[in-house]
Structure formats: structure tokens, C-alpha cells
mmCIF file of C-alpha atoms in Angstrom:
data_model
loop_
_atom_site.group_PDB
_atom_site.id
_atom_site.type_symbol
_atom_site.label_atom_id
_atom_site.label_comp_id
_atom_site.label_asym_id
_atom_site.label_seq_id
_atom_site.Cartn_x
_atom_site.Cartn_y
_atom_site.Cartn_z
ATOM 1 C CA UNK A 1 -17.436 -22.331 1.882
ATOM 2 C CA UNK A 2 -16.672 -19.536 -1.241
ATOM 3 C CA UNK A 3 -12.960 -19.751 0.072
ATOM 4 C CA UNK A 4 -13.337 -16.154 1.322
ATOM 5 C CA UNK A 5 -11.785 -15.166 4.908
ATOM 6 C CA UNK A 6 -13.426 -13.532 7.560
ATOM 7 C CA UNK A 7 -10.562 -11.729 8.270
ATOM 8 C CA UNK A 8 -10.005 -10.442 4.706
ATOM 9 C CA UNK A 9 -13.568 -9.001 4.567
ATOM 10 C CA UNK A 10 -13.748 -7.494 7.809
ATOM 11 C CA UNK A 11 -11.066 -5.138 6.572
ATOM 12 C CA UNK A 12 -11.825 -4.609 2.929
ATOM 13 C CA UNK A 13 -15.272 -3.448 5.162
ATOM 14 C CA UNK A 14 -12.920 -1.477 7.457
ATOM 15 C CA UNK A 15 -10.893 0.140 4.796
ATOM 16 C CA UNK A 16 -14.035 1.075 2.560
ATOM 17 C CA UNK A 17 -15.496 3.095 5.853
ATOM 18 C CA UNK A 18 -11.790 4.931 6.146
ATOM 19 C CA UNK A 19 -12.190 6.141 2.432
ATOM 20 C CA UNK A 20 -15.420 6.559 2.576
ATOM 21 C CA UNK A 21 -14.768 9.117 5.610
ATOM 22 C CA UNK A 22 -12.157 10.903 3.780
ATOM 23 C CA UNK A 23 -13.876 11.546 0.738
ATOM 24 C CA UNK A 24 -17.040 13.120 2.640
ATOM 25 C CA UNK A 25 -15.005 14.654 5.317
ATOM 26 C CA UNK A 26 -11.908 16.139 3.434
ATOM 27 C CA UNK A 27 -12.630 16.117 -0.423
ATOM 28 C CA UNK A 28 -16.612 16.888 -0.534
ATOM 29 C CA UNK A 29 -16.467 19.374 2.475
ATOM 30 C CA UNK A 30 -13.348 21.032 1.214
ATOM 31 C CA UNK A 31 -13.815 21.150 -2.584
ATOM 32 C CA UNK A 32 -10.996 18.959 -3.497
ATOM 33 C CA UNK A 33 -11.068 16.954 -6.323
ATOM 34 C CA UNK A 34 -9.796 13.050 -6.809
ATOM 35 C CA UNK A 35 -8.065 10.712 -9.105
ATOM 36 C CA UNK A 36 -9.900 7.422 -10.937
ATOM 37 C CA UNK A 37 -13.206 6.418 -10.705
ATOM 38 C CA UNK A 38 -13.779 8.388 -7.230
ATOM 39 C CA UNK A 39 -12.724 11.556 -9.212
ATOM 40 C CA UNK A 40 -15.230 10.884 -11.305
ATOM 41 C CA UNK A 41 -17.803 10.890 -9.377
ATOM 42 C CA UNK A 42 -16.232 13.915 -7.659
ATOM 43 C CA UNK A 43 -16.943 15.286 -11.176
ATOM 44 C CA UNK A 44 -20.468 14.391 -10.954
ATOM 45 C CA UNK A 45 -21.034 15.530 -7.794
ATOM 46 C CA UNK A 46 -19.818 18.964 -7.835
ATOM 47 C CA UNK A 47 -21.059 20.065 -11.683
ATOM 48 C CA UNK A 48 -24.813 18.433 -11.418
ATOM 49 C CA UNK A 49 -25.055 17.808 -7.834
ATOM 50 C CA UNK A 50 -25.237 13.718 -8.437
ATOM 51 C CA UNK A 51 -24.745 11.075 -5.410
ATOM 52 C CA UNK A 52 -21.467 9.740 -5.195
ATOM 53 C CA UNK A 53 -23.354 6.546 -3.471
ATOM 54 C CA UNK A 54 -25.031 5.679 -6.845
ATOM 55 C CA UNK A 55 -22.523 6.892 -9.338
ATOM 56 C CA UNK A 56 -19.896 4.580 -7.909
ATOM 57 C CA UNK A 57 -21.436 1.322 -8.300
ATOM 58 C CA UNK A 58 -23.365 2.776 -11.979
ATOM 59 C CA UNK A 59 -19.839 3.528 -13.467
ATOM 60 C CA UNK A 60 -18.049 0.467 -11.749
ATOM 61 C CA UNK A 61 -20.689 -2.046 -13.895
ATOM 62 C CA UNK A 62 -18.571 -2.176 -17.207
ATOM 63 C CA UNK A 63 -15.775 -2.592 -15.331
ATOM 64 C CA UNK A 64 -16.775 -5.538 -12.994
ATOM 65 C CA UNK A 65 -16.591 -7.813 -16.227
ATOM 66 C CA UNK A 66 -12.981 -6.836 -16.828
ATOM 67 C CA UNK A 67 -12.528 -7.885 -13.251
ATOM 68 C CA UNK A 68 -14.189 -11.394 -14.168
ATOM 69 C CA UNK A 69 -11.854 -12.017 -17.016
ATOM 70 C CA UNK A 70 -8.622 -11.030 -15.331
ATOM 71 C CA UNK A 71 -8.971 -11.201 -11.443
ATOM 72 C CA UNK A 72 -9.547 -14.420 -9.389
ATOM 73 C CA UNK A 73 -13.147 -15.524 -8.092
ATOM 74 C CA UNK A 74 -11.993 -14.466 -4.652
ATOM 75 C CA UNK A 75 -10.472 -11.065 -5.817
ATOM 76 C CA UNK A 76 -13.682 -10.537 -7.841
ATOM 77 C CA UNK A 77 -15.843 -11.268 -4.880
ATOM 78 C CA UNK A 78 -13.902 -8.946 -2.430
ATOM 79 C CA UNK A 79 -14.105 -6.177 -5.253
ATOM 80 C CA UNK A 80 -17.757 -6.685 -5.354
ATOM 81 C CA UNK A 81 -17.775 -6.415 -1.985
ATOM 82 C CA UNK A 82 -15.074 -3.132 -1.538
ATOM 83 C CA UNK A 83 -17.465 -1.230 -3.929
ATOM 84 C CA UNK A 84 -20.523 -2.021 -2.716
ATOM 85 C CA UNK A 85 -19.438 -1.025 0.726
ATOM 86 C CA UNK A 86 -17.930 2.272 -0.491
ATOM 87 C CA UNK A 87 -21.188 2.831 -1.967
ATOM 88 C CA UNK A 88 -22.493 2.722 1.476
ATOM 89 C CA UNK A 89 -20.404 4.339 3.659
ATOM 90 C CA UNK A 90 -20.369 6.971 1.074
ATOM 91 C CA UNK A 91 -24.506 7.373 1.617
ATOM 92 C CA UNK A 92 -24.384 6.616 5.655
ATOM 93 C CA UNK A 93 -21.659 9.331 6.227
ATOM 94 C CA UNK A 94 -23.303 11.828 3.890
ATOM 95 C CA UNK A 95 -26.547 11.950 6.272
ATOM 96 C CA UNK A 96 -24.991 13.351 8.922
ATOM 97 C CA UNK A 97 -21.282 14.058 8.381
ATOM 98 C CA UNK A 98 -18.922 16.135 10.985
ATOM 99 C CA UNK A 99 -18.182 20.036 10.200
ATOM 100 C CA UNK A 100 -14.777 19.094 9.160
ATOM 101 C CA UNK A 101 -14.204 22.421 7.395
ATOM 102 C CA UNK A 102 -10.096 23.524 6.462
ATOM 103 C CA UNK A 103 -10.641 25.830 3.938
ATOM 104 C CA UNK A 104 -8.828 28.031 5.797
ATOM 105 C CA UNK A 105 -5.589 25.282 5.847
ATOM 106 C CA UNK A 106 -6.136 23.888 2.465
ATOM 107 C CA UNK A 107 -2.823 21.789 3.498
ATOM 108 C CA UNK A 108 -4.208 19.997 6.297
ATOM 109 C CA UNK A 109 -7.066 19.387 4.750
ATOM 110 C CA UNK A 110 -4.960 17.789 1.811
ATOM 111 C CA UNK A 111 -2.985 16.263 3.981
ATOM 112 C CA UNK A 112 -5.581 14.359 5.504
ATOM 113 C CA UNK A 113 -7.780 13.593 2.422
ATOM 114 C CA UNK A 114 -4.839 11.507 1.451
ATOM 115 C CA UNK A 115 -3.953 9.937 4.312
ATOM 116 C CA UNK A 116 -7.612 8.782 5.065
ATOM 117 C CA UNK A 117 -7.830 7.835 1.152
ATOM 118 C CA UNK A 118 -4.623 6.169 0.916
ATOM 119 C CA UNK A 119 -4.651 3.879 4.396
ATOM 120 C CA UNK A 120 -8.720 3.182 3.062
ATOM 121 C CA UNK A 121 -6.950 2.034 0.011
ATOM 122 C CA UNK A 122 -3.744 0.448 0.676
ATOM 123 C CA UNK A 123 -5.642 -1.912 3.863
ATOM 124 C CA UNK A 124 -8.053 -2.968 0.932
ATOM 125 C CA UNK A 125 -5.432 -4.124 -1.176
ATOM 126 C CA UNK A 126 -3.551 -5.555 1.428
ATOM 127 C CA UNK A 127 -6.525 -8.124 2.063
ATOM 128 C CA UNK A 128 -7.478 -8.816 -1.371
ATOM 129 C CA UNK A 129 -9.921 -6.472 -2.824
ATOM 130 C CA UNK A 130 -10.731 -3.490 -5.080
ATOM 131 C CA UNK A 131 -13.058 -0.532 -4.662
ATOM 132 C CA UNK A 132 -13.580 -1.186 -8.217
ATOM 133 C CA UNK A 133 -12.698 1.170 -11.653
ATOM 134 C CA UNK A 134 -8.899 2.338 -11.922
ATOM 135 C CA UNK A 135 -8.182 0.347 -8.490
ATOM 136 C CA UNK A 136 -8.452 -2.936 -10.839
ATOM 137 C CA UNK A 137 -6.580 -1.402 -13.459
ATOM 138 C CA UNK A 138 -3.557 -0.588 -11.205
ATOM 139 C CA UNK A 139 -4.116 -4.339 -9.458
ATOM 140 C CA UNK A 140 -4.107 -5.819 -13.411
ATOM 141 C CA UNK A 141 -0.791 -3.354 -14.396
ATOM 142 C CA UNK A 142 0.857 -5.020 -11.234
ATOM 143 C CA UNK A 143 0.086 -8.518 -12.341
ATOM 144 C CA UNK A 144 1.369 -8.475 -15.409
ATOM 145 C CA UNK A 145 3.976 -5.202 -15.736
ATOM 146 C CA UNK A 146 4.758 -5.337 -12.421
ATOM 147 C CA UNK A 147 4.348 -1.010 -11.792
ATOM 148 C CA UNK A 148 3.445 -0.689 -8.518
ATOM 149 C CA UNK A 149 -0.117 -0.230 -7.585
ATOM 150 C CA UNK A 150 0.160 3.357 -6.380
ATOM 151 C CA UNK A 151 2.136 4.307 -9.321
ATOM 152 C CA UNK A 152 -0.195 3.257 -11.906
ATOM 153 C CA UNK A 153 -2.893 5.213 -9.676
ATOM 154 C CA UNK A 154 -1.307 8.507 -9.651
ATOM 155 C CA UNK A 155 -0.706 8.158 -13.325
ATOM 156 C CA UNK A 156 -4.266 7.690 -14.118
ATOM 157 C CA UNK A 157 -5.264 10.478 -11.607
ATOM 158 C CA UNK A 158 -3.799 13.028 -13.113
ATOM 159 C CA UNK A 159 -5.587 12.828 -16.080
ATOM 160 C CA UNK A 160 -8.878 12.941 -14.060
ATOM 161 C CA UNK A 161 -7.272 15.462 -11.982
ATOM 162 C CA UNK A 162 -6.417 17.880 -14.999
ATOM 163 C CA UNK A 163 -10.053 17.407 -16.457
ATOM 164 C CA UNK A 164 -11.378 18.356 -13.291
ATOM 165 C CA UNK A 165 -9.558 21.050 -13.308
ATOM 166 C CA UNK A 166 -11.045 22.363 -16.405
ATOM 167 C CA UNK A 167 -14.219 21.487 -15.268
ATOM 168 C CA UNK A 168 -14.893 23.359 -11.891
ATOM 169 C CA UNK A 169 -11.615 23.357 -9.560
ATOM 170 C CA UNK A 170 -9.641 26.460 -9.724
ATOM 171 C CA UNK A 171 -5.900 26.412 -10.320
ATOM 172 C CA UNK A 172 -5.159 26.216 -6.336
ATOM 173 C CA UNK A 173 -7.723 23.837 -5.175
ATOM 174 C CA UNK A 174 -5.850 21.467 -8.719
ATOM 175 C CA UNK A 175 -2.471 21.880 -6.644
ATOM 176 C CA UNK A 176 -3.942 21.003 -3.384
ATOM 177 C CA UNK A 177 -6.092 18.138 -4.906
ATOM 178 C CA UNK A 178 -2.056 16.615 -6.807
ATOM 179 C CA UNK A 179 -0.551 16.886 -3.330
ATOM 180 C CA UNK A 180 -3.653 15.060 -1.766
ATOM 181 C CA UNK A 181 -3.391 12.125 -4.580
ATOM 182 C CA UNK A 182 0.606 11.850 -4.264
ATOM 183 C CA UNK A 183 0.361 11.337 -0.169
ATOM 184 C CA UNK A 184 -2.522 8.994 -0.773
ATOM 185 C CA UNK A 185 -0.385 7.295 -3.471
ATOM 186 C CA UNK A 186 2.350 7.227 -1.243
ATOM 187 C CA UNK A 187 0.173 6.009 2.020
ATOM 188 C CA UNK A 188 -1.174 3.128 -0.007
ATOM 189 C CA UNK A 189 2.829 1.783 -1.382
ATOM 190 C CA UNK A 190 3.553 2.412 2.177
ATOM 191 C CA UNK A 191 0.842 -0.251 3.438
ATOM 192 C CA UNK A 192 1.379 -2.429 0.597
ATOM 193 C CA UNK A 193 4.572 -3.040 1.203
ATOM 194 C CA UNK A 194 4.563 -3.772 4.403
ATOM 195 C CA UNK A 195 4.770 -1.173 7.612
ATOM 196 C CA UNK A 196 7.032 -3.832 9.335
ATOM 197 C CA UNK A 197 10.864 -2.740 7.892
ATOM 198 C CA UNK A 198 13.485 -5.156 8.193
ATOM 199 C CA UNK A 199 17.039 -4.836 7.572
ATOM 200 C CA UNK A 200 18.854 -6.766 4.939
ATOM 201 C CA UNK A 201 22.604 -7.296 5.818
ATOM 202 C CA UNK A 202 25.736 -8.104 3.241
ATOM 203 C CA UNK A 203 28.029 -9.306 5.301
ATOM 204 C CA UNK A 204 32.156 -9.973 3.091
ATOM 205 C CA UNK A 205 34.777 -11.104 5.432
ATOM 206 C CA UNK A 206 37.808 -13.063 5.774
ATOM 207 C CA UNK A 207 36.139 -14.933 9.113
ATOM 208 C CA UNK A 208 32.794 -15.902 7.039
ATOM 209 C CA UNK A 209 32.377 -19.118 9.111
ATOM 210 C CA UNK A 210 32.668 -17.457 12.551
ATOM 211 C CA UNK A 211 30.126 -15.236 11.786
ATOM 212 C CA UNK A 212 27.549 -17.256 10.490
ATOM 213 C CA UNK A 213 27.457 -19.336 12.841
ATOM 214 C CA UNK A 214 27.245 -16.729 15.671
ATOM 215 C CA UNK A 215 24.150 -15.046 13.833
ATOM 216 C CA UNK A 216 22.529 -19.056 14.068
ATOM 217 C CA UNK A 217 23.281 -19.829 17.037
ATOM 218 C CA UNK A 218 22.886 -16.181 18.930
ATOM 219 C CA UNK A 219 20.387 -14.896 17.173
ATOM 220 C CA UNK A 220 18.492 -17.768 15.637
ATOM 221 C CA UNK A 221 18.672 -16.234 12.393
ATOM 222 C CA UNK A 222 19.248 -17.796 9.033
ATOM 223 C CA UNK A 223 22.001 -16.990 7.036
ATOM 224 C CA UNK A 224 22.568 -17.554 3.402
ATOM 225 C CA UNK A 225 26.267 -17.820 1.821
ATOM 226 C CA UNK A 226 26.857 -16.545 -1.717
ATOM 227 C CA UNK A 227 29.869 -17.329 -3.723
ATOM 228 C CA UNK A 228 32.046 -13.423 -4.268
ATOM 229 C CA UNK A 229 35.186 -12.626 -6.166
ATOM 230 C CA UNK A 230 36.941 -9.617 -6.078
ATOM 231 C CA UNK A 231 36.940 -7.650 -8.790
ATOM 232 C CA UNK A 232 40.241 -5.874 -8.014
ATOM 233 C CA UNK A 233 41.758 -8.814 -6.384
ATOM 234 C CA UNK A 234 40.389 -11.458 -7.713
ATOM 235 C CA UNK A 235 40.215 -13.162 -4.360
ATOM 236 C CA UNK A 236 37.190 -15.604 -3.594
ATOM 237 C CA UNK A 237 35.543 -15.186 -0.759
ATOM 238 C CA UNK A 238 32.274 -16.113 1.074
ATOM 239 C CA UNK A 239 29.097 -13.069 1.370
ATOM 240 C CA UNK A 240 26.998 -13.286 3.476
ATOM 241 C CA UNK A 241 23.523 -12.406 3.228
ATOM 242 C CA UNK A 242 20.464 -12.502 6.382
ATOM 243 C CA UNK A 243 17.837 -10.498 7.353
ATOM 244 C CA UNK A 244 16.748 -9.410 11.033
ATOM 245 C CA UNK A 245 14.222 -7.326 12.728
ATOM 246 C CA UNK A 246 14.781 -3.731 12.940
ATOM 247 C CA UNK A 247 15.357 -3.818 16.727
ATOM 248 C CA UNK A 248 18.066 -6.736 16.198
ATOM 249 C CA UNK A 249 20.766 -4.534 13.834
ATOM 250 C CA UNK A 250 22.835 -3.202 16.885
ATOM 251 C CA UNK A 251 22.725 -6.741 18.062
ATOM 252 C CA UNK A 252 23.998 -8.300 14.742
ATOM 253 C CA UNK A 253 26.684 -5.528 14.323
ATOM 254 C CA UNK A 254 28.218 -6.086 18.002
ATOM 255 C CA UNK A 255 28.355 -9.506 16.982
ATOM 256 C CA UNK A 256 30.297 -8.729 13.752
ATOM 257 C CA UNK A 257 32.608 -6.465 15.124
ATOM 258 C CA UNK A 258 34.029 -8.903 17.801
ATOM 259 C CA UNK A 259 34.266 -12.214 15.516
ATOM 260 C CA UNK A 260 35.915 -9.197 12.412
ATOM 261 C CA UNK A 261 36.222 -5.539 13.336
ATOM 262 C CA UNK A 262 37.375 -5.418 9.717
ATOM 263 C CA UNK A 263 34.364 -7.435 7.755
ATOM 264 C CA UNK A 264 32.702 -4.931 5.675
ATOM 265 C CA UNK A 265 28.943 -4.559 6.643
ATOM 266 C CA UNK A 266 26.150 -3.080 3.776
ATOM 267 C CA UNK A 267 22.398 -2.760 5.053
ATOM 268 C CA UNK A 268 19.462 -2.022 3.034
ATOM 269 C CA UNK A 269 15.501 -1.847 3.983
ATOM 270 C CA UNK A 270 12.962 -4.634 3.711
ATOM 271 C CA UNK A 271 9.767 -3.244 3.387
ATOM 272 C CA UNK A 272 8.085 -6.936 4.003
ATOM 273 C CA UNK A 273 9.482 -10.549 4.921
ATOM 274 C CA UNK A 274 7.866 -13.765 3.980
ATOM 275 C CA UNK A 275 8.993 -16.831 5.562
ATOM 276 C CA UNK A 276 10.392 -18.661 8.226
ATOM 277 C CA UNK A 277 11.035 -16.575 11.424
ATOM 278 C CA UNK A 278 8.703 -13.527 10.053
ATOM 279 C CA UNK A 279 5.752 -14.635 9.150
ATOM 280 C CA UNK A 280 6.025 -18.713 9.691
ATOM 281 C CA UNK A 281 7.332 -20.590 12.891
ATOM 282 C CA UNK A 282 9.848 -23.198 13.041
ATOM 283 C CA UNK A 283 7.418 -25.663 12.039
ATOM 284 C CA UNK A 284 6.127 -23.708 8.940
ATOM 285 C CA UNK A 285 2.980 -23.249 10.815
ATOM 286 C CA UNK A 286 1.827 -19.346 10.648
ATOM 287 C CA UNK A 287 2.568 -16.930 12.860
ATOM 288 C CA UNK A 288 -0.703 -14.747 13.765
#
């Protein structure tokens, strides 16, 4: 009735349990700080002993009426809904959380405080939402500078980072904490952009026509023809530009090779595909 989707807040819910594990399993357990708002409360937490539960949503307030302005009413409502369910998994997994203790292997436990934080992240974002504080920030710096979400994060966590440093993490448990927020930043890019990779392919060659019309008719692919000159030449010729699945390159270059052995062949990753044959049918319709 709101416009909301089911399926977008059964994950936000899904992804706000997977941080919410991290942070009490990896960070709290293993004295490991955080970037943004989370860091915060990491702050908090560690100097005066206060609930990250109730901290979260207290210093997320201001900054729910920034959301208002900027975000849609659907974003808004999913980042009420991401923080208030971080809030809780936060509290549930507190009561009685697994011995997850890697002091011992500050790495691995680094290693998996970003992981859990950055897939907890990156599926929220992917479906629409926030958990709130410098999550919106990074979402609004997208919008309109177009820096990429994870980017703007790790930016705005080291600053935390550094004054947490100051505050009660030692040099060493600073160094693990960075390595924990670049993986997470990393994780979180990784999911946004898509964990499907496709293969872009720029096809030049003197049998254009042949080609094309192979990649149609063999692989029911599209292909899209670009007008190229030469620079040395000078010579006009048609490129050639489609995009397959990763599992259809060796198919697309056999076919290349017997219409032009000589047709030169660039491909390049794409992280995520919109469109007809990826993510819509033949008849537009989309494909679940």
C-alpha cells in the first residue's frame, strides 16, 4: 500500500542481522574498532561501557531529518527500518553471543569483521535502505557526486578510526581495525555492483556483418554497431560492441575466429547488466 516490497525488507532485515553479528561477534569480542556512526558507538561502548542498541538509534535522530529532505519516502522508510533493526539485532545477539574469540589471529578476526560488516551493508543497499548516520551520507555523495558508496565510507571512517585510536585502541588493534574497514569497504562495492560479471566485447573487423549476425542468430545476443576510423589509416570501419555472460566468452570468441581469425577482439568486466536478456525477457517482462 506504502509502495514498499516485501522482498526489499526481508533483506534490509537480513542484512541488519549479518552486521549486527559481526559487530558483536568480531569487533566487540575482539576489541576492534569501526568507521561512521557504528564506530561511534564502538566509542561509547568501550570508554563508558554504553549499549550500542540505544546509542544507534539516539545518535541516528538528527540525522533521520537529513534523510527526509534528501532521500525518497521509500528510502526513508527502509532506513527507518535498517536502523531500527540494527538496533535490535545488536541487543538480541548481545544476550547470549558465541565465544568467537581471535585475539590470538587478530587477522582472521579482521578479516571476518569486514566481511560480515560489509555483505550486512552492501545487501542493505542493494535493496534500498540505510542503517542510518554516515551510510546516508555516502548514499547522498553517490546521488549527487557520484563517489561510490564504499569510498565515501572509508573516507569518513578513518577519521572515526584515528579518534578511536586516540581514545582507547592501541596502535595494532588501529591497523587491524583499517584493514577490517577497507575489506568491508571493498565487500560492500563488491555487492553493489553486482556479483554477476559479464564480459563486454569490442569487436573491429573487416567482416563486421558476418559477425554480427552470427552473435544474433547463435547466440541470441544483441549487438550494437558504432561508427570507427582509424587513426593511422584513416580507414572507416564498423565496431562492434555486445555483452554476454561470463560462461558464453569462449563461445563468442570461437565464433569470431572462424567468420575473422584476424578481427581484433578487446574484453572488459561488467560488474552488473540491466536490460533485455539479463535482467528482462524478450517481452520486457522481468526476469526473477
Amino acid at each position: 500500500m506504502l509502495g514498499l516490497k516485501l522482498k526489499n525488507i526481508v533483506f534490509i532485515l537480513f542484512g541488519s542481522a549479518v552486521f549486527s553479528f559481526g559487530i558483536v561477534h568480531f569487533n566487540m569480542q575482539n576489541n576492534l574498532g569501526e568507521g561512521g556512526f557504528t564506530g561511534i558507538t564502538l566509542l561509547l561502548y568501550f570508554l563508558w561501557d554504553w549499549d550500542p542498541a540505544i546509542s544507534n538509534i539516539v545518535l541516528n535522530i538528527p540525522v533521520f531529518f537529513i534523510g527526509w529532505k534528501f532521500l525518497g519516502r521509500n528510502t526513508f522508510i527502509y532506513t527507518i527500518i535498517g536502523t531500527l533493526a540494527v538496533s535490535l539485532f545488536l541487543a538480541v545477539f548481545q544476550i547470549n553471543p558465541f565465544a568467537v574469540e581471535l585475539q590470538s589471529d587478530m587477522t582472521l578476526a579482521a578479516l571476518f569483521a569486514g566481511v560480515f560488516i560489509g555483505v550486512g551493508l552492501g545487501i542493505i543497499f542493494r535493496y534500498g535502505g540505510t542503517t542510518g548516520g554516515v551510510d546516508i551520507i555516502a548514499r547522498l555523495v553517490n546521488k549527487y557526486a557520484g563517489w561510490s558508496m564504499g569510498r565515501t565510507m572509508f573516507l569518513f571512517d578513518f577519521f572515526v578510526i584515528a579518534s578511536s585510536i586516540a581514545a582507547y585502541l592501541d596502535m595494532v588493534q588501529g591497523m587491524y581495525t583499517l584493514l577490517a574497514v577497507y575489506i568491508g569497504a571493498r565487500v560492500i562495492d563488491f555487492i553493489q555492483e553486482g556479483a554477476y560479471a559479464a564480459r563486454g566485447a569490442t569487436i573491429i573487423s573487416s567482416q563486421s556483418d558476418q559477425i554480427a549476425d552470427a552473435i544474433i542468430k547463435e547466440m541470441d545476443r544483441g549487438v550494437t554497431v558504432l561508427d570507427g576510423r582509424g587513426s593511422f589509416t584513416g580507414e572507416k570501419r564498423d565496431v562492434l560492441y555486445c555483452i554476454v555472460g561470463r560462461n558464453e566468452i569462449v563461445r563468442l570468441k570461437n565464433i569470431i575466429n572462424e567468420i575473422d581469425p584476424h578481427a581484433f577482439v578487446a574484453m572488459s568486466s561488467v560488474h552488473d547488466v540491466v536490460g533485455e536478456g539479463f535482467t528482462l525477457d524478450e517481452n520486457k517482462n522481468p526476469i526473477e
